[in-house]
Coordinates of C-alpha atoms and ligand atoms in Angstrom, one line a residue:
M1002 CA -34.7 -11.4 -0.9
G1003 CA -35.7 -7.8 -1.6
R1004 CA -34.0 -5.5 -3.7
N1005 CA -31.2 -4.3 -1.7
E1006 CA -30.8 -7.6 0.2
V1007 CA -27.7 -9.7 -0.6
G1008 CA -25.6 -12.3 0.8
V1009 CA -22.3 -10.3 0.8
V1010 CA -21.6 -6.4 0.6
V1011 CA -18.1 -5.9 -0.4
V1012 CA -16.7 -2.5 0.0
G1013 CA -14.2 -1.3 -2.8
A1014 CA -13.5 -2.2 -6.3
G1015 CA -9.7 -2.4 -6.5
F1016 CA -7.6 -5.4 -6.7
A1017 CA -9.3 -7.0 -3.5
G1018 CA -12.8 -6.2 -4.3
L1019 CA -12.8 -7.4 -8.0
Y1020 CA -11.4 -10.7 -7.0
M1021 CA -13.5 -11.1 -4.0
L1022 CA -16.5 -10.5 -6.3
H1023 CA -15.1 -13.2 -8.8
R1024 CA -14.8 -15.8 -6.1
L1025 CA -18.1 -15.2 -4.6
R1026 CA -19.6 -16.2 -7.9
G1027 CA -20.6 -19.8 -7.8
T1028 CA -20.7 -20.0 -4.2
G1029 CA -24.4 -19.5 -4.0
L1030 CA -24.1 -16.1 -2.2
S1031 CA -25.4 -13.1 -4.1
A1032 CA -23.1 -10.3 -3.8
V1033 CA -22.7 -6.5 -4.7
V1034 CA -19.7 -4.4 -4.6
L1035 CA -20.2 -0.8 -3.5
E1036 CA -17.4 1.8 -4.8
A1037 CA -17.0 5.1 -4.1
G1038 CA -15.1 6.1 -7.5
D1039 CA -16.7 6.2 -10.8
G1040 CA -14.6 3.2 -12.1
V1041 CA -12.8 0.2 -10.9
G1042 CA -9.3 0.2 -9.9
G1043 CA -9.1 1.6 -6.1
T1044 CA -5.3 3.0 -5.7
W1045 CA -4.9 2.9 -9.6
Y1046 CA -8.1 4.7 -10.1
W1047 CA -7.4 7.7 -7.5
N1048 CA -3.4 8.0 -7.8
R1049 CA -3.1 9.6 -11.2
Y1050 CA -0.3 12.1 -10.1
P1051 CA 2.7 12.6 -12.8
G1052 CA 5.2 9.5 -12.3
A1053 CA 2.8 7.2 -10.7
R1054 CA 3.8 3.6 -11.2
C1055 CA 4.2 0.6 -9.4
D1056 CA 7.2 -0.3 -7.2
S1057 CA 6.7 -4.1 -7.8
E1058 CA 7.4 -5.6 -11.3
S1059 CA 4.4 -5.9 -13.8
Y1060 CA 4.7 -9.6 -14.2
Y1061 CA 4.1 -10.4 -10.5
Y1062 CA 2.2 -7.2 -9.4
S1063 CA -0.9 -9.1 -10.9
Y1064 CA -3.4 -11.7 -10.4
S1065 CA -2.2 -15.3 -10.3
F1066 CA -6.0 -17.1 -9.9
S1067 CA -6.3 -17.3 -13.7
E1068 CA -3.9 -19.1 -16.1
E1069 CA -5.8 -17.6 -19.1
L1070 CA -5.6 -14.0 -17.8
Q1071 CA -1.7 -14.2 -17.1
Q1072 CA -1.2 -15.8 -20.3
E1073 CA -3.1 -13.4 -22.4
W1074 CA -2.0 -10.0 -20.8
E1075 CA 0.9 -8.2 -22.3
W1076 CA 2.8 -5.9 -19.8
T1077 CA 4.8 -3.3 -21.5
E1078 CA 7.2 -2.0 -18.8
R1079 CA 9.3 -3.5 -15.9
Y1080 CA 7.3 -1.2 -13.5
P1081 CA 3.8 -0.5 -14.8
A1082 CA 2.6 3.1 -14.9
Q1083 CA -0.8 3.9 -13.3
E1084 CA -2.6 3.8 -16.6
E1085 CA -1.4 0.5 -17.6
I1086 CA -2.4 -1.1 -14.2
L1087 CA -5.8 0.5 -14.5
R1088 CA -6.3 -0.7 -17.8
Y1089 CA -5.4 -4.2 -16.7
L1090 CA -7.9 -4.1 -13.8
E1091 CA -10.5 -2.5 -16.2
H1092 CA -9.8 -5.7 -18.5
V1093 CA -10.3 -7.9 -15.5
A1094 CA -13.7 -6.5 -14.6
D1095 CA -14.8 -7.0 -18.3
R1096 CA -13.1 -10.3 -18.7
F1097 CA -14.8 -12.0 -15.6
D1098 CA -18.0 -9.9 -16.4
L1099 CA -17.8 -8.1 -12.9
R1100 CA -19.3 -4.8 -13.6
R1101 CA -22.9 -5.8 -13.4
D1102 CA -22.5 -6.4 -9.6
I1103 CA -20.7 -3.2 -9.0
R1104 CA -22.2 0.1 -7.9
F1105 CA -20.1 2.9 -8.9
G1106 CA -20.3 6.5 -7.1
T1107 CA -21.6 4.7 -4.0
R1108 CA -19.6 5.6 -0.9
V1109 CA -20.4 3.5 2.2
T1110 CA -20.6 5.7 5.2
R1111 CA -22.1 3.3 8.0
A1112 CA -22.2 -0.5 8.7
E1113 CA -24.0 -1.8 11.5
F1114 CA -24.7 -5.2 12.8
D1115 CA -28.1 -6.0 13.9
D1116 CA -28.1 -8.2 17.0
G1117 CA -31.8 -9.1 16.2
T1118 CA -31.6 -10.5 12.7
G1119 CA -28.0 -11.1 12.7
R1120 CA -27.5 -8.9 9.6
W1121 CA -25.5 -6.1 8.6
G1122 CA -27.2 -2.8 7.5
V1123 CA -24.9 -0.8 5.1
H1124 CA -25.6 2.9 4.3
T1125 CA -24.2 4.9 1.5
A1126 CA -23.6 8.5 1.1
G1127 CA -26.4 8.7 -1.5
G1128 CA -28.9 7.3 1.0
Q1129 CA -29.1 3.7 0.0
R1130 CA -29.4 0.9 2.6
W1131 CA -28.1 -2.4 2.0
S1132 CA -28.9 -5.7 4.0
A1133 CA -26.3 -8.6 4.0
Q1134 CA -25.2 -11.5 6.1
F1135 CA -21.5 -10.7 5.5
V1136 CA -19.5 -7.4 4.9
V1137 CA -16.2 -7.7 3.4
T1138 CA -14.0 -4.6 3.4
A1139 CA -11.7 -4.1 0.4
V1140 CA -11.0 -0.7 0.9
G1141 CA -7.1 -0.9 0.7
C1142 CA -4.6 0.1 3.1
L1143 CA -3.6 3.5 1.6
S1144 CA -6.7 5.2 0.5
A1145 CA -7.5 7.8 3.2
A1146 CA -5.5 10.9 2.0
N1147 CA -3.5 12.5 4.8
I1148 CA -3.8 16.4 4.2
P1149 CA -1.8 18.2 6.7
Q1150 CA -3.6 20.7 8.8
I1151 CA -1.2 23.7 8.0
P1152 CA -2.7 27.0 8.8
G1153 CA -3.7 29.2 5.9
L1154 CA -4.3 26.4 3.3
D1155 CA -8.0 27.9 2.7
G1156 CA -6.5 31.3 1.8
F1157 CA -3.9 29.9 -0.7
G1158 CA -4.5 31.9 -4.1
G1159 CA -2.9 29.2 -6.2
D1160 CA -4.0 25.5 -6.7
W1161 CA -3.4 22.6 -4.3
F1162 CA -3.5 18.9 -4.9
H1163 CA -3.1 15.6 -2.9
T1164 CA -1.3 13.0 -5.0
G1165 CA -3.9 10.5 -4.1
R1166 CA -6.9 12.7 -5.5
W1167 CA -5.4 13.8 -8.4
P1168 CA -7.6 15.4 -11.0
H1169 CA -8.6 13.0 -14.0
D1170 CA -7.8 15.5 -16.6
G1171 CA -4.3 16.3 -15.4
V1172 CA -2.9 19.5 -14.2
D1173 CA -0.7 21.7 -16.5
L1174 CA 2.3 22.5 -14.6
A1175 CA 4.3 24.1 -17.3
G1176 CA 5.8 27.5 -16.4
K1177 CA 4.5 27.3 -13.0
R1178 CA 6.2 27.6 -9.4
V1179 CA 5.4 24.3 -7.7
G1180 CA 5.9 22.9 -4.3
V1181 CA 5.9 19.4 -3.4
V1182 CA 5.4 18.5 0.3
G1183 CA 6.6 15.1 1.2
T1184 CA 9.4 12.7 0.1
G1185 CA 8.1 9.2 0.6
S1186 CA 7.6 6.9 -2.2
T1187 CA 5.1 9.1 -3.9
G1188 CA 7.1 12.3 -3.6
I1189 CA 10.1 10.4 -4.9
Q1190 CA 8.2 9.3 -8.0
V1191 CA 6.4 12.6 -8.5
I1192 CA 9.3 15.1 -7.9
P1193 CA 11.6 14.2 -11.1
V1194 CA 8.6 14.3 -13.2
V1195 CA 7.4 17.8 -11.9
A1196 CA 11.0 19.1 -12.1
E1197 CA 10.9 18.5 -15.9
Q1198 CA 7.6 20.3 -16.3
A1199 CA 7.6 23.1 -13.9
A1200 CA 9.3 26.6 -14.1
H1201 CA 10.7 26.0 -10.6
L1202 CA 10.3 23.2 -8.1
T1203 CA 10.6 23.7 -4.4
V1204 CA 10.8 20.4 -2.4
F1205 CA 9.7 20.5 1.5
Q1206 CA 11.5 17.6 3.1
R1207 CA 10.7 16.6 6.5
T1208 CA 12.5 13.1 6.5
A1209 CA 15.3 12.4 4.2
N1210 CA 14.6 8.9 2.6
Y1211 CA 16.8 5.9 1.4
S1212 CA 15.9 5.4 -2.3
I1213 CA 17.2 2.7 -4.7
P1214 CA 17.1 3.1 -8.6
A1215 CA 14.3 1.3 -10.1
R1216 CA 15.9 0.9 -13.7
N1217 CA 12.7 0.9 -15.4
S1218 CA 12.6 -0.4 -18.9
P1219 CA 10.3 -1.7 -21.7
V1220 CA 9.8 -5.6 -21.4
D1221 CA 10.5 -7.3 -24.5
Q1222 CA 8.8 -10.4 -26.1
A1223 CA 11.5 -12.8 -25.0
F1224 CA 11.0 -11.8 -21.3
R1225 CA 7.4 -12.1 -21.5
D1226 CA 7.5 -15.5 -23.1
E1227 CA 10.0 -16.7 -20.3
V1228 CA 7.7 -15.5 -17.7
K1229 CA 4.6 -16.8 -19.2
A1230 CA 6.4 -20.3 -19.5
G1231 CA 7.7 -20.1 -15.9
Y1232 CA 4.6 -18.6 -14.1
A1233 CA 3.9 -21.9 -12.0
D1234 CA 7.3 -21.6 -10.5
I1235 CA 7.4 -17.8 -10.1
R1236 CA 4.0 -17.9 -8.2
A1237 CA 5.1 -20.8 -6.1
V1238 CA 8.3 -18.6 -4.9
Q1239 CA 6.1 -15.6 -4.3
R1240 CA 3.9 -17.8 -2.0
A1241 CA 6.8 -19.2 -0.3
S1242 CA 8.5 -15.8 0.4
T1243 CA 8.7 -13.3 3.2
N1244 CA 7.3 -10.3 0.9
G1245 CA 5.3 -12.1 -1.7
H1246 CA 8.0 -11.3 -4.5
P1247 CA 9.4 -13.9 -6.7
F1248 CA 12.9 -13.8 -5.1
L1249 CA 13.8 -15.2 -1.8
I1250 CA 16.0 -13.1 0.9
S1251 CA 19.5 -14.1 0.8
P1252 CA 20.4 -16.6 3.7
T1253 CA 23.8 -14.9 4.1
S1254 CA 24.5 -12.2 6.8
A1255 CA 25.7 -8.9 5.9
L1256 CA 28.5 -9.4 8.6
E1257 CA 29.6 -12.8 7.3
V1258 CA 31.4 -11.7 4.2
P1259 CA 34.4 -9.6 3.6
E1260 CA 33.8 -5.9 3.0
D1261 CA 34.8 -6.0 -0.7
E1262 CA 32.5 -9.0 -1.3
R1263 CA 29.5 -7.1 0.5
R1264 CA 30.2 -4.0 -1.4
A1265 CA 30.2 -6.0 -4.8
I1266 CA 26.8 -7.5 -3.7
Y1267 CA 25.3 -4.2 -3.0
E1268 CA 26.7 -2.8 -6.3
A1269 CA 25.1 -5.6 -8.3
A1270 CA 21.9 -5.0 -6.5
W1271 CA 22.0 -1.2 -7.0
E1272 CA 22.6 -1.7 -10.6
R1273 CA 19.8 -4.2 -10.9
G1274 CA 17.5 -1.9 -9.0
G1275 CA 14.3 -2.1 -7.4
L1276 CA 13.0 -3.3 -3.9
R1277 CA 15.1 -6.7 -4.3
F1278 CA 18.0 -4.5 -2.8
R1279 CA 16.3 -5.2 0.7
A1280 CA 16.9 -9.1 0.0
S1281 CA 20.7 -8.7 -0.5
F1282 CA 21.4 -10.1 3.0
A1283 CA 19.6 -12.2 5.6
D1284 CA 19.6 -9.7 8.4
L1285 CA 19.1 -6.3 7.1
L1286 CA 15.8 -5.9 8.8
V1287 CA 16.9 -7.6 12.2
D1288 CA 20.5 -6.6 13.1
R1289 CA 21.5 -3.0 13.4
A1290 CA 25.2 -3.3 12.4
A1291 CA 24.0 -5.4 9.3
N1292 CA 21.6 -2.9 8.4
D1293 CA 24.3 -0.1 9.0
T1294 CA 26.2 -1.6 6.1
A1295 CA 23.5 -1.0 3.7
S1296 CA 22.3 2.3 5.0
E1297 CA 26.0 3.6 4.7
F1298 CA 26.3 2.2 1.2
I1299 CA 23.1 4.2 0.1
R1300 CA 24.3 7.3 1.9
D1301 CA 27.5 7.1 -0.1
K1302 CA 25.6 6.8 -3.4
I1303 CA 23.5 9.9 -2.6
R1304 CA 26.8 12.0 -1.9
G1305 CA 28.1 10.7 -5.0
I1306 CA 25.2 11.6 -7.2
V1307 CA 24.1 15.1 -5.7
H1308 CA 26.7 17.9 -6.7
D1309 CA 26.2 20.3 -4.1
P1310 CA 27.6 19.0 -0.8
A1311 CA 25.2 21.0 1.4
T1312 CA 22.1 19.7 -0.6
A1313 CA 23.6 16.1 -0.6
E1314 CA 23.9 16.3 3.4
K1315 CA 20.2 17.3 3.6
L1316 CA 19.1 14.2 1.5
V1317 CA 21.1 11.8 3.5
P1318 CA 18.8 9.8 5.9
L1319 CA 20.5 9.6 9.3
D1320 CA 17.4 9.2 11.5
H1321 CA 16.3 5.6 10.8
P1322 CA 17.8 2.4 9.3
F1323 CA 17.2 1.5 5.5
A1324 CA 14.0 -0.1 4.9
T1325 CA 12.5 0.5 8.3
K1326 CA 10.1 2.8 6.5
R1327 CA 8.8 1.5 3.2
P1328 CA 11.9 1.9 1.0
P1329 CA 11.0 4.0 -2.1
I1330 CA 12.6 3.2 -5.6
D1331 CA 13.0 5.9 -8.2
T1332 CA 13.9 7.2 -11.6
H1333 CA 16.5 10.0 -11.3
Y1334 CA 15.3 11.2 -7.8
F1335 CA 18.6 12.3 -6.4
E1336 CA 19.8 13.6 -9.8
T1337 CA 17.1 15.8 -9.9
F1338 CA 18.5 18.0 -7.1
N1339 CA 21.4 18.9 -9.6
R1340 CA 18.9 20.7 -11.8
E1341 CA 19.0 24.6 -11.7
N1342 CA 15.3 24.8 -11.3
V1343 CA 14.9 22.6 -8.1
T1344 CA 15.4 23.7 -4.6
L1345 CA 15.4 21.5 -1.4
V1346 CA 14.0 22.9 1.8
D1347 CA 14.6 21.1 5.1
V1348 CA 11.3 21.6 7.0
R1349 CA 12.9 19.6 9.8
A1350 CA 15.3 22.3 10.4
T1351 CA 12.8 25.1 9.4
P1352 CA 9.4 23.8 9.8
I1353 CA 6.5 25.1 7.7
E1354 CA 4.6 27.9 9.7
Q1355 CA 1.8 28.9 7.3
I1356 CA 0.5 28.6 4.0
T1357 CA 0.0 32.4 2.9
S1358 CA -2.0 33.6 -0.1
T1359 CA 1.1 33.3 -2.4
G1360 CA 3.0 30.4 -0.9
V1361 CA 4.5 28.6 1.8
R1362 CA 6.3 30.2 4.8
T1363 CA 8.8 28.4 6.9
T1364 CA 10.5 29.6 9.9
A1365 CA 13.3 30.6 7.6
G1366 CA 11.2 32.6 4.9
E1367 CA 8.5 32.7 2.1
H1368 CA 8.6 30.4 -1.0
E1369 CA 6.2 31.7 -3.7
L1370 CA 4.3 29.2 -5.3
D1371 CA 1.5 28.8 -7.9
V1372 CA 0.9 25.2 -7.0
I1373 CA 1.2 23.1 -4.0
V1374 CA 1.5 19.4 -4.4
F1375 CA 0.9 17.3 -1.1
A1376 CA 2.8 14.0 -1.4
T1377 CA 2.0 13.5 2.3
G1378 CA 0.7 10.1 2.3
F1379 CA -2.3 8.5 4.0
D1380 CA -4.0 7.6 7.3
A1381 CA -2.7 4.2 6.6
M1382 CA -4.4 0.9 7.4
T1383 CA -7.0 2.1 9.9
G1384 CA -8.1 5.3 8.3
P1385 CA -10.1 3.5 5.4
L1386 CA -12.0 1.4 7.8
L1387 CA -12.5 4.0 10.6
N1388 CA -13.9 6.5 7.9
I1389 CA -16.8 4.3 7.8
D1390 CA -19.1 4.2 10.9
V1391 CA -18.7 0.5 11.8
R1392 CA -20.8 -0.7 14.5
G1393 CA -20.8 -4.4 16.0
T1394 CA -22.8 -6.1 18.5
G1395 CA -24.2 -3.9 21.1
G1396 CA -23.8 -0.9 19.0
V1397 CA -20.0 -0.7 19.9
T1398 CA -18.1 1.2 17.2
L1399 CA -14.8 0.0 15.7
R1400 CA -13.5 3.5 16.5
E1401 CA -14.1 2.8 20.1
R1402 CA -12.5 -0.8 20.0
W1403 CA -9.5 0.7 18.2
A1404 CA -9.1 3.7 20.3
A1405 CA -5.7 2.4 21.5
G1406 CA -4.8 1.0 18.0
P1407 CA -6.0 -1.6 16.0
V1408 CA -6.7 -5.2 17.3
T1409 CA -7.8 -8.1 15.1
Y1410 CA -7.5 -11.8 14.9
L1411 CA -5.3 -12.8 11.9
G1412 CA -6.0 -9.3 10.4
L1413 CA -9.3 -10.8 9.1
Q1414 CA -11.7 -10.4 11.9
V1415 CA -12.2 -8.2 14.9
A1416 CA -14.1 -9.5 18.1
G1417 CA -17.5 -8.0 18.6
F1418 CA -18.0 -7.6 14.6
P1419 CA -19.6 -10.9 13.4
N1420 CA -19.4 -11.9 9.7
L1421 CA -17.1 -8.8 9.1
F1422 CA -14.0 -9.5 7.1
T1423 CA -11.2 -7.1 6.4
I1424 CA -9.0 -7.9 3.4
T1425 CA -5.3 -7.0 4.3
G1426 CA -6.6 -5.6 7.5
P1427 CA -4.1 -4.4 10.3
G1428 CA -2.3 -7.5 11.8
S1429 CA -1.9 -9.2 8.4
P1430 CA 1.2 -8.9 6.2
S1431 CA -0.3 -6.5 3.7
V1432 CA 1.8 -3.5 3.1
L1433 CA 5.0 -5.5 3.8
T1434 CA 4.3 -7.5 0.9
N1435 CA 3.5 -7.5 -2.9
M1436 CA -0.5 -6.5 -2.3
P1437 CA -1.9 -8.8 -5.0
T1438 CA -0.4 -11.8 -3.3
S1439 CA -1.6 -10.9 0.2
I1440 CA -5.1 -10.0 -1.5
E1441 CA -5.4 -13.2 -3.2
Q1442 CA -4.6 -15.2 0.0
H1443 CA -7.2 -13.3 2.0
V1444 CA -9.9 -13.5 -0.6
D1445 CA -9.4 -17.3 -1.0
W1446 CA -9.5 -17.6 2.9
I1447 CA -12.7 -15.6 3.2
T1448 CA -14.4 -17.6 0.3
D1449 CA -13.4 -20.8 2.1
A1450 CA -14.8 -19.6 5.3
V1451 CA -18.2 -18.5 3.9
V1452 CA -18.7 -21.6 2.0
H1453 CA -17.8 -23.7 5.1
L1454 CA -20.4 -21.7 7.0
R1455 CA -23.1 -22.4 4.3
E1456 CA -22.3 -26.0 3.9
E1457 CA -22.4 -26.5 7.7
G1458 CA -25.6 -24.3 8.2
I1459 CA -23.6 -21.9 10.4
D1460 CA -25.0 -18.3 10.4
R1461 CA -22.4 -16.6 12.3
M1462 CA -18.6 -16.4 12.6
E1463 CA -16.9 -14.2 15.0
A1464 CA -13.3 -13.9 16.4
T1465 CA -13.0 -14.5 20.1
P1466 CA -11.5 -12.0 22.4
A1467 CA -8.9 -14.5 23.6
A1468 CA -7.8 -15.4 20.0
E1469 CA -7.7 -11.6 19.0
D1470 CA -5.3 -10.9 22.3
A1471 CA -3.1 -13.8 21.5
W1472 CA -2.8 -12.6 17.9
V1473 CA -2.2 -8.9 18.7
A1474 CA 0.6 -10.2 21.3
H1475 CA 2.0 -12.2 18.4
V1476 CA 1.9 -9.4 16.0
N1477 CA 3.7 -7.1 18.5
E1478 CA 6.3 -9.7 19.5
V1479 CA 7.3 -10.4 15.9
A1480 CA 7.6 -6.7 15.1
A1481 CA 9.8 -6.3 18.1
R1482 CA 12.2 -9.0 16.8
T1483 CA 12.8 -6.5 13.7
L1484 CA 14.3 -3.3 13.3
L1485 CA 10.8 -1.9 11.9
P1486 CA 9.4 -0.2 15.0
E1487 CA 12.8 1.9 15.0
A1488 CA 11.7 4.4 12.4
A1489 CA 10.0 7.1 14.6
T1490 CA 8.3 8.8 11.7
S1491 CA 7.0 5.7 9.8
W1492 CA 3.2 5.4 8.8
Y1493 CA 3.6 1.6 9.7
L1494 CA 3.4 3.1 13.2
G1495 CA 0.7 5.6 12.5
A1496 CA 3.4 8.2 13.4
N1497 CA 2.6 10.5 10.4
V1498 CA -0.9 11.3 11.6
P1499 CA -1.1 13.8 14.6
G1500 CA -3.0 12.1 17.5
K1501 CA -3.0 8.5 15.9
P1502 CA -2.0 5.6 18.4
R1503 CA 1.6 4.5 17.8
V1504 CA 1.1 0.7 17.2
F1505 CA 3.1 -1.3 14.7
M1506 CA 0.2 -2.2 12.5
P1507 CA 1.2 -4.9 9.5
Y1508 CA 2.4 -8.2 10.5
A1509 CA 5.9 -8.7 10.3
G1510 CA 6.5 -12.3 10.6
G1511 CA 6.4 -12.7 6.6
F1512 CA 3.8 -13.9 4.0
A1513 CA 4.5 -17.5 3.8
A1514 CA 4.3 -18.0 7.8
Y1515 CA 1.3 -16.0 8.0
A1516 CA -0.4 -17.9 5.2
R1517 CA 0.4 -21.1 6.9
A1518 CA -1.0 -19.9 10.1
C1519 CA -4.3 -19.1 8.3
A1520 CA -4.3 -22.5 6.5
E1521 CA -3.8 -24.3 10.0
V1522 CA -6.9 -22.4 11.3
V1523 CA -8.9 -23.8 8.5
A1524 CA -7.4 -27.5 8.8
D1525 CA -8.1 -27.5 12.4
G1526 CA -11.7 -26.4 12.3
Y1527 CA -11.4 -22.6 12.8
P1528 CA -10.1 -22.6 16.4
G1529 CA -10.2 -18.7 17.7
F1530 CA -13.6 -18.2 15.9
E1531 CA -17.0 -18.7 17.4
L1532 CA -19.2 -20.3 14.9
T1533 CA -22.8 -20.2 15.7
Ligands
N01_2241 O1 3.4 8.6 1.8 P1 4.5 8.5 3.0 P2 3.6 8.2 0.3 N1 4.9 18.5 6.8 O2 3.6 8.6 4.4 C1 5.7 13.9 4.6 C2 2.7 3.1 -1.0 N2 3.2 3.6 -2.4 O3 2.3 8.5 -0.4 O4 8.5 11.0 6.9 C3 5.8 18.0 6.0 O5 5.3 7.3 2.9 C4 6.4 12.7 5.3 O6 7.2 13.1 6.3 P3 7.5 12.0 7.6 C5 4.0 2.7 -0.4 O7 3.8 1.7 0.5 C6 3.4 2.8 -3.4 O8 4.8 8.6 -0.2 O9 6.4 11.8 8.0 N3 6.0 16.7 5.6 C7 6.9 11.9 4.0 O10 8.0 12.5 3.5 C8 4.4 3.9 0.4 O11 5.1 3.8 1.5 C9 3.8 3.2 -4.6 O12 8.5 12.8 8.3 C10 5.1 15.9 5.8 C11 5.7 12.1 3.1 O13 5.2 13.6 3.4 C12 3.0 4.5 0.7 O14 2.1 4.2 -0.4 C13 3.9 4.5 -4.9 C14 3.8 16.3 6.5 C15 4.7 11.1 3.0 O15 5.3 9.8 2.8 C16 2.8 5.8 1.2 O16 3.6 6.5 0.3 C17 3.6 5.5 -3.9 C18 3.9 17.7 7.0 N4 2.7 18.0 7.8 C19 3.1 5.0 -2.7 N5 3.1 15.3 6.5 C20 4.0 2.3 -5.5 O17 4.3 1.3 -5.5 C21 3.8 14.3 5.9 N6 4.8 14.8 5.5 C22 3.7 2.6 -6.9

């Protein structure tokens, strides 16, 4: 094969792309990873904002594929900070000698399938062209920054940043008047840290959010030893779970237990902290009355923490049930609004009209600022894929195929796009789970598929339209059984990006059920895929 001819082009060198490259070694297929950034890490390379850390615990927000790796790596905190996860991924790249097949600073702009040769042509911003039998996207679900189109941003006299594109050498906020727009998981992490650095912080909140205390702490050697001795069981529970976490959702209904007992369970979960709060009862995501008990518990906590009653009422979420948007976890988020130097502005009541040369103007007046931080999230799930001009058979674009929202078979393939695999694509559990767990399952499945094709002498694998239709119907049906589609402003639905089709994108049937469905497809000889 020529210089830029490979078996597989992998797009992205985060958690997914690194493991994909590792698995492709030894399959007989040559592979290259094309990565826009100048280093590995994906999400953890780009999101360097103050306070950035993981909402899953370190010991399981990690790869399970190598016993040596999980035994030798030493996590220092319950929730690892961005630098620590980046260091981990850099270690993985070195330990498994991955860098020699990664091209950094190489942004993929176009990928087109050639009907004649049956190969993909992959084009980069720098003018390179690669030819491959397979393309695997490892572009992440939350990597296309959503920067709101607010009039006047170009004329702002201060500095502005999106949290997902934070400057590598940091930003000095000392003595500055800072505005943070957005109160999702990112805003809730960044706000308490910025409040400590800035002269004054103004928080522009459009939707009040539930948040559970993270209760971060250093991990001691005893805990590390216990985890390392128990990894086999921990990983087994993750794979048998709904969300890829090493704990199962309680089988008890929130409505089955007396009120004092229910309260005690919530109190204990609040004290323990973290996303596990959501697992307190079986029906929090399927029964509105059950969910109300959790939502009301958290609202009471907010009212108890925030001293000023008017501010507390603005912070209390009333427009969506708990956990129907991705629940944040925090370190002193609500407490931050008790600080003298923090102001909360409700931009649902008084919307932002304009960014002026000196600050942000809402319908209620102007806030003078030196720095604006957009913690406004991402064009989630579809954005990273549609930012690449992907063209399948007959020159049909992915953008055309997904004009009314994403359609996939198993979140792994799209009909009309042979030999293209999408790690954690729409229609797979992805963002509803602990990402490394879902990533490993997808990478393993894709590896098995391409090895099968090679062994059987098959050139081409493509989802059939019928299998795709049936999967999309199943994804919708499963989502409709939950309360998840009820959060009108959720990025799961694409509602945060103006003009984006409103479709519930991830698969809500749970990680274990999904992985079973994928395994059955393999066992049954790949029904729903055309192999030619
Ligand atoms: O983004 P978001 P995020 N004017 O979309 C507001 C993962 N994550 O970066 O809700 C004013 O959740 C928007 O308001 P609304 C995690 O999966 C993980 O915080 O659309 N406000 C919302 O408040 C998470 O869910 C970790 O009404 C505007 C906020 O900006 C996902 O990433 C850490 C606006 C955006 O919240 C995304 O989180 C952080 C506008 N024009 C994130 N546009 C870890 O595990 C948007 N908003 C470490």
